[in-house]
Coordinates of N, CA and C in Angstrom, one line a residue:
I15 N 100.5 101.8 89.8 CA 101.2 101.5 91.0 C 102.2 102.6 91.3
T16 N 103.0 103.0 90.3 CA 104.0 104.0 90.5 C 103.4 105.4 90.9
R17 N 102.3 105.7 90.2 CA 101.6 107.0 90.4 C 101.0 107.0 91.8
A18 N 100.4 105.9 92.2 CA 99.8 105.8 93.6 C 100.8 106.0 94.7
L19 N 102.0 105.4 94.5 CA 103.0 105.5 95.5 C 103.7 106.9 95.5
R20 N 103.8 107.5 94.3 CA 104.4 108.9 94.3 C 103.4 109.9 94.8
E21 N 102.1 109.7 94.7 CA 101.1 110.6 95.2 C 100.7 110.4 96.6
A22 N 101.1 109.3 97.2 CA 100.8 109.0 98.6 C 101.6 110.0 99.5
P23 N 100.9 110.5 100.6 CA 101.6 111.4 101.5 C 102.6 110.7 102.4
L24 N 103.7 110.4 101.9 CA 104.7 109.6 102.7 C 105.8 110.6 103.2
C25 N 105.7 110.9 104.5 CA 106.6 111.9 105.1 C 107.1 111.3 106.5
T26 N 108.2 111.9 106.9 CA 108.8 111.5 108.3 C 108.0 112.3 109.3
P27 N 108.3 112.0 110.6 CA 107.6 112.9 111.7 C 108.0 114.3 111.6
G28 N 109.2 114.6 111.0 CA 109.6 116.0 110.8 C 109.1 116.7 109.6
G29 N 108.3 115.9 108.8 CA 107.7 116.5 107.6 C 108.6 116.3 106.3
E30 N 109.7 115.7 106.4 CA 110.6 115.5 105.2 C 109.9 114.4 104.4
P31 N 109.9 114.6 103.0 CA 109.2 113.7 102.1 C 110.1 112.5 101.9
L32 N 109.5 111.3 101.7 CA 110.2 110.1 101.3 C 110.2 110.1 99.8
E33 N 111.4 110.0 99.2 CA 111.5 110.0 97.7 C 111.8 108.6 97.2
F34 N 111.1 108.1 96.3 CA 111.4 106.9 95.7 C 112.3 107.2 94.4
D35 N 113.4 106.5 94.4 CA 114.3 106.7 93.2 C 113.7 106.1 92.0
E36 N 113.3 104.9 92.1 CA 112.7 104.2 91.0 C 111.8 103.1 91.6
V37 N 110.5 103.1 91.1 CA 109.6 102.0 91.5 C 109.8 100.9 90.5
R38 N 110.2 99.7 91.0 CA 110.5 98.6 90.2 C 109.4 97.6 90.4
V39 N 108.6 97.3 89.3 CA 107.5 96.3 89.3 C 107.9 95.1 88.5
D40 N 108.1 93.9 89.1 CA 108.4 92.7 88.4 C 107.2 91.8 88.5
G41 N 106.9 91.0 87.5 CA 105.8 90.1 87.5 C 105.0 90.1 86.3
E42 N 103.8 89.7 86.4 CA 102.9 89.6 85.2 C 101.5 89.9 85.5
A43 N 100.8 90.3 84.4 CA 99.4 90.7 84.5 C 98.7 90.1 83.3
L44 N 97.4 89.8 83.4 CA 96.6 89.3 82.3 C 95.2 89.7 82.5
L45 N 94.5 89.7 81.4 CA 93.0 89.9 81.5 C 92.3 88.5 81.2
H46 N 91.4 88.2 82.1 CA 90.7 87.0 82.0 C 89.2 87.3 81.7
F47 N 88.7 86.7 80.6 CA 87.3 87.0 80.2 C 86.5 85.8 80.6
R48 N 85.5 86.1 81.4 CA 84.5 85.1 81.9 C 83.1 85.7 81.8
R49 N 82.2 85.0 81.1 CA 80.8 85.4 81.0 C 80.7 86.9 80.6
S50 N 81.4 87.3 79.6 CA 81.3 88.6 79.1 C 81.9 89.6 80.1
E51 N 82.7 89.2 81.0 CA 83.2 90.1 82.0 C 84.7 90.0 81.9
C52 N 85.4 91.2 82.0 CA 86.8 91.3 81.9 C 87.4 91.4 83.3
I53 N 88.2 90.4 83.7 CA 88.7 90.4 85.1 C 90.3 90.5 85.0
P54 N 90.8 91.6 85.5 CA 92.3 91.8 85.5 C 92.9 90.9 86.6
C55 N 93.9 90.2 86.3 CA 94.7 89.4 87.3 C 96.1 89.8 87.2
F56 N 96.8 89.9 88.4 CA 98.1 90.4 88.5 C 98.9 89.7 89.6
D57 N 100.2 89.6 89.5 CA 101.1 89.0 90.5 C 102.4 89.7 90.3
Y58 N 102.6 90.7 91.3 CA 103.8 91.5 91.2 C 104.7 91.4 92.4
K59 N 106.0 91.7 92.2 CA 106.9 92.0 93.3 C 107.3 93.5 93.1
I60 N 107.2 94.3 94.1 CA 107.5 95.7 93.9 C 108.8 96.1 94.8
G61 N 109.8 96.7 94.2 CA 110.9 97.2 94.8 C 110.9 98.7 94.9
L62 N 111.3 99.2 96.0 CA 111.2 100.7 96.2 C 112.5 101.2 96.9
P63 N 113.5 101.5 96.1 CA 114.7 102.2 96.6 C 114.2 103.6 97.0
F64 N 114.6 104.1 98.2 CA 114.2 105.4 98.7 C 115.3 106.2 99.2
R65 N 115.0 107.5 99.4 CA 115.9 108.4 100.1 C 115.1 109.4 100.9
I66 N 115.6 109.8 102.0 CA 115.0 110.8 102.8 C 116.0 111.9 103.2
R67 N 115.8 113.1 102.8 CA 116.8 114.2 103.2 C 116.2 114.8 104.5
L68 N 116.8 114.6 105.6 CA 116.4 115.1 106.9 C 116.7 116.6 107.0
N69 N 115.9 117.3 107.8 CA 116.2 118.7 108.1 C 117.5 118.9 108.8
S70 N 118.0 117.8 109.5 CA 119.3 117.9 110.2 C 120.5 117.9 109.2
G71 N 120.3 117.7 107.9 CA 121.3 117.6 106.9 C 121.7 116.1 106.6
E72 N 121.2 115.2 107.4 CA 121.5 113.8 107.1 C 120.7 113.2 105.9
L73 N 121.3 112.2 105.3 CA 120.6 111.6 104.2 C 120.4 110.1 104.5
V74 N 119.2 109.7 104.5 CA 118.9 108.3 104.8 C 118.5 107.6 103.5
T75 N 119.1 106.5 103.2 CA 118.8 105.8 102.0 C 118.5 104.3 102.3
G76 N 117.8 103.6 101.5 CA 117.5 102.2 101.7 C 116.6 101.6 100.7
H77 N 115.9 100.6 101.1 CA 115.1 99.8 100.2 C 113.9 99.3 100.9
M78 N 112.7 99.4 100.3 CA 111.5 98.8 100.8 C 111.0 97.9 99.7
E79 N 110.2 96.9 100.1 CA 109.7 95.9 99.1 C 108.4 95.4 99.5
V80 N 107.6 95.1 98.5 CA 106.3 94.4 98.6 C 106.5 93.1 97.8
P81 N 106.7 92.0 98.6 CA 107.1 90.8 97.9 C 106.0 90.1 97.1
D82 N 104.7 90.3 97.6 CA 103.6 89.6 97.0 C 102.4 90.4 96.8
F83 N 102.4 91.3 95.8 CA 101.2 92.1 95.5 C 100.4 91.4 94.4
T84 N 99.4 90.8 94.8 CA 98.7 89.9 93.9 C 97.2 89.8 94.2
N85 N 96.4 89.5 93.2 CA 95.0 89.2 93.4 C 94.7 87.8 92.9
S86 N 95.7 87.0 92.9 CA 95.6 85.6 92.4 C 94.7 84.8 93.3
Y87 N 94.5 85.2 94.6 CA 93.7 84.4 95.6 C 92.5 85.2 96.0
G88 N 92.0 86.1 95.1 CA 90.9 86.9 95.4 C 91.3 88.4 95.5
E89 N 90.7 89.2 96.3 CA 91.0 90.6 96.4 C 92.4 90.7 97.0
V90 N 93.1 91.9 96.8 CA 94.4 92.1 97.4 C 94.2 92.2 98.9
A91 N 95.0 91.5 99.6 CA 94.9 91.5 101.1 C 95.1 92.9 101.7
E92 N 94.3 93.2 102.7 CA 94.5 94.5 103.4 C 95.8 94.5 104.3
N93 N 96.2 93.3 104.7 CA 97.4 93.2 105.5 C 98.6 92.9 104.6
L94 N 98.7 93.5 103.5 CA 99.7 93.3 102.5 C 101.1 93.4 103.2
E95 N 102.0 92.5 102.9 CA 103.3 92.6 103.5 C 104.2 93.6 102.9
V96 N 104.7 94.5 103.7 CA 105.6 95.6 103.2 C 106.9 95.5 104.1
R97 N 108.0 95.2 103.4 CA 109.3 95.0 104.2 C 110.2 96.1 104.0
V98 N 111.0 96.3 105.0 CA 112.1 97.3 104.9 C 113.4 96.6 105.3
P99 N 114.0 95.8 104.3 CA 115.1 95.0 104.6 C 116.4 95.8 104.8
L100 N 116.5 97.1 104.3 CA 117.7 97.8 104.3 C 117.5 99.3 104.5
V101 N 118.2 99.8 105.5 CA 118.3 101.3 105.7 C 119.8 101.5 105.9
R102 N 120.4 102.2 105.0 CA 121.9 102.4 105.1 C 122.2 103.6 106.0
D103 N 123.4 103.5 106.6 CA 123.9 104.6 107.5 C 125.1 105.2 106.9
W104 N 125.2 105.2 105.6 CA 126.4 105.8 104.9 C 126.4 107.3 105.1
H105 N 125.3 108.0 105.0 CA 125.2 109.5 105.1 C 124.5 110.0 106.3
C106 N 124.3 109.1 107.3 CA 123.6 109.5 108.5 C 124.2 108.7 109.7
S107 N 123.9 109.0 110.9 CA 124.4 108.2 112.0 C 123.6 106.9 112.1
P108 N 124.3 105.9 112.7 CA 123.6 104.6 112.8 C 122.3 104.7 113.6
A109 N 122.3 105.6 114.6 CA 121.1 105.8 115.4 C 119.9 106.3 114.6
T110 N 120.2 107.3 113.7 CA 119.2 107.8 112.8 C 118.7 106.8 111.9
A111 N 119.6 105.9 111.3 CA 119.2 104.9 110.4 C 118.3 103.9 111.1
Q112 N 118.6 103.5 112.4 CA 117.8 102.6 113.1 C 116.4 103.2 113.4
R113 N 116.4 104.5 113.8 CA 115.1 105.2 114.1 C 114.2 105.2 112.9
M114 N 114.8 105.5 111.8 CA 114.1 105.6 110.5 C 113.6 104.3 110.1
R115 N 114.4 103.2 110.3 CA 113.9 101.9 109.9 C 112.7 101.5 110.7
I116 N 112.7 101.7 112.0 CA 111.5 101.4 112.8 C 110.3 102.2 112.3
F117 N 110.5 103.5 112.1 CA 109.4 104.4 111.6 C 108.9 103.9 110.2
L118 N 109.8 103.5 109.3 CA 109.3 103.0 108.0 C 108.6 101.7 108.1
Q119 N 109.0 100.8 109.0 CA 108.4 99.5 109.1 C 107.0 99.6 109.7
I120 N 106.7 100.6 110.5 CA 105.4 100.7 111.2 C 104.5 101.7 110.5
D121 N 104.9 103.0 110.4 CA 104.1 104.0 109.9 C 104.0 104.1 108.4
V122 N 105.2 104.1 107.7 CA 105.2 104.2 106.3 C 104.7 103.0 105.6
A123 N 104.9 101.8 106.2 CA 104.4 100.6 105.6 C 102.9 100.6 105.5
A124 N 102.3 101.1 106.6 CA 100.8 101.2 106.6 C 100.3 102.2 105.5
L125 N 101.0 103.2 105.2 CA 100.6 104.2 104.2 C 100.9 103.6 102.8
V126 N 101.9 102.8 102.6 CA 102.2 102.1 101.3 C 101.0 101.1 101.1
R127 N 100.7 100.4 102.1 CA 99.5 99.4 102.0 C 98.3 100.1 101.5
K128 N 98.0 101.2 102.2 CA 96.8 102.0 101.9 C 96.8 102.5 100.4
A129 N 98.0 103.0 100.0 CA 98.1 103.5 98.6 C 97.9 102.4 97.6
L130 N 98.4 101.2 97.9 CA 98.3 100.2 96.9 C 96.9 99.5 96.9
T131 N 96.2 99.6 98.0 CA 94.9 98.9 98.0 C 93.8 99.9 97.7
A132 N 94.1 101.1 97.5 CA 93.0 102.1 97.3 C 92.4 102.0 95.9

């Protein structure tokens, strides 16, 4: 999971990379053996604290999360929920933080989904 997210091409419209400070994976996984077949099962919650160093000199920080990354109900859903509950405006203007939150919720969330379901 960590490698898939770090290798995903996550960038802003200006080309600045999205950096994850630490990918936190909470939950459990197990191997289920049925009819000589090994079936991996998992149920995770993923936390993604991030930072974006903009070319303008501003620093955008915040948190993304995937609350329910699981295959407990079959295959992992392609419409996997990716939330952006927090974008801080400590080191950038409030307008920049709001603009980046909208971008993260729409464009980056789709790329995170793609990286996790690949």
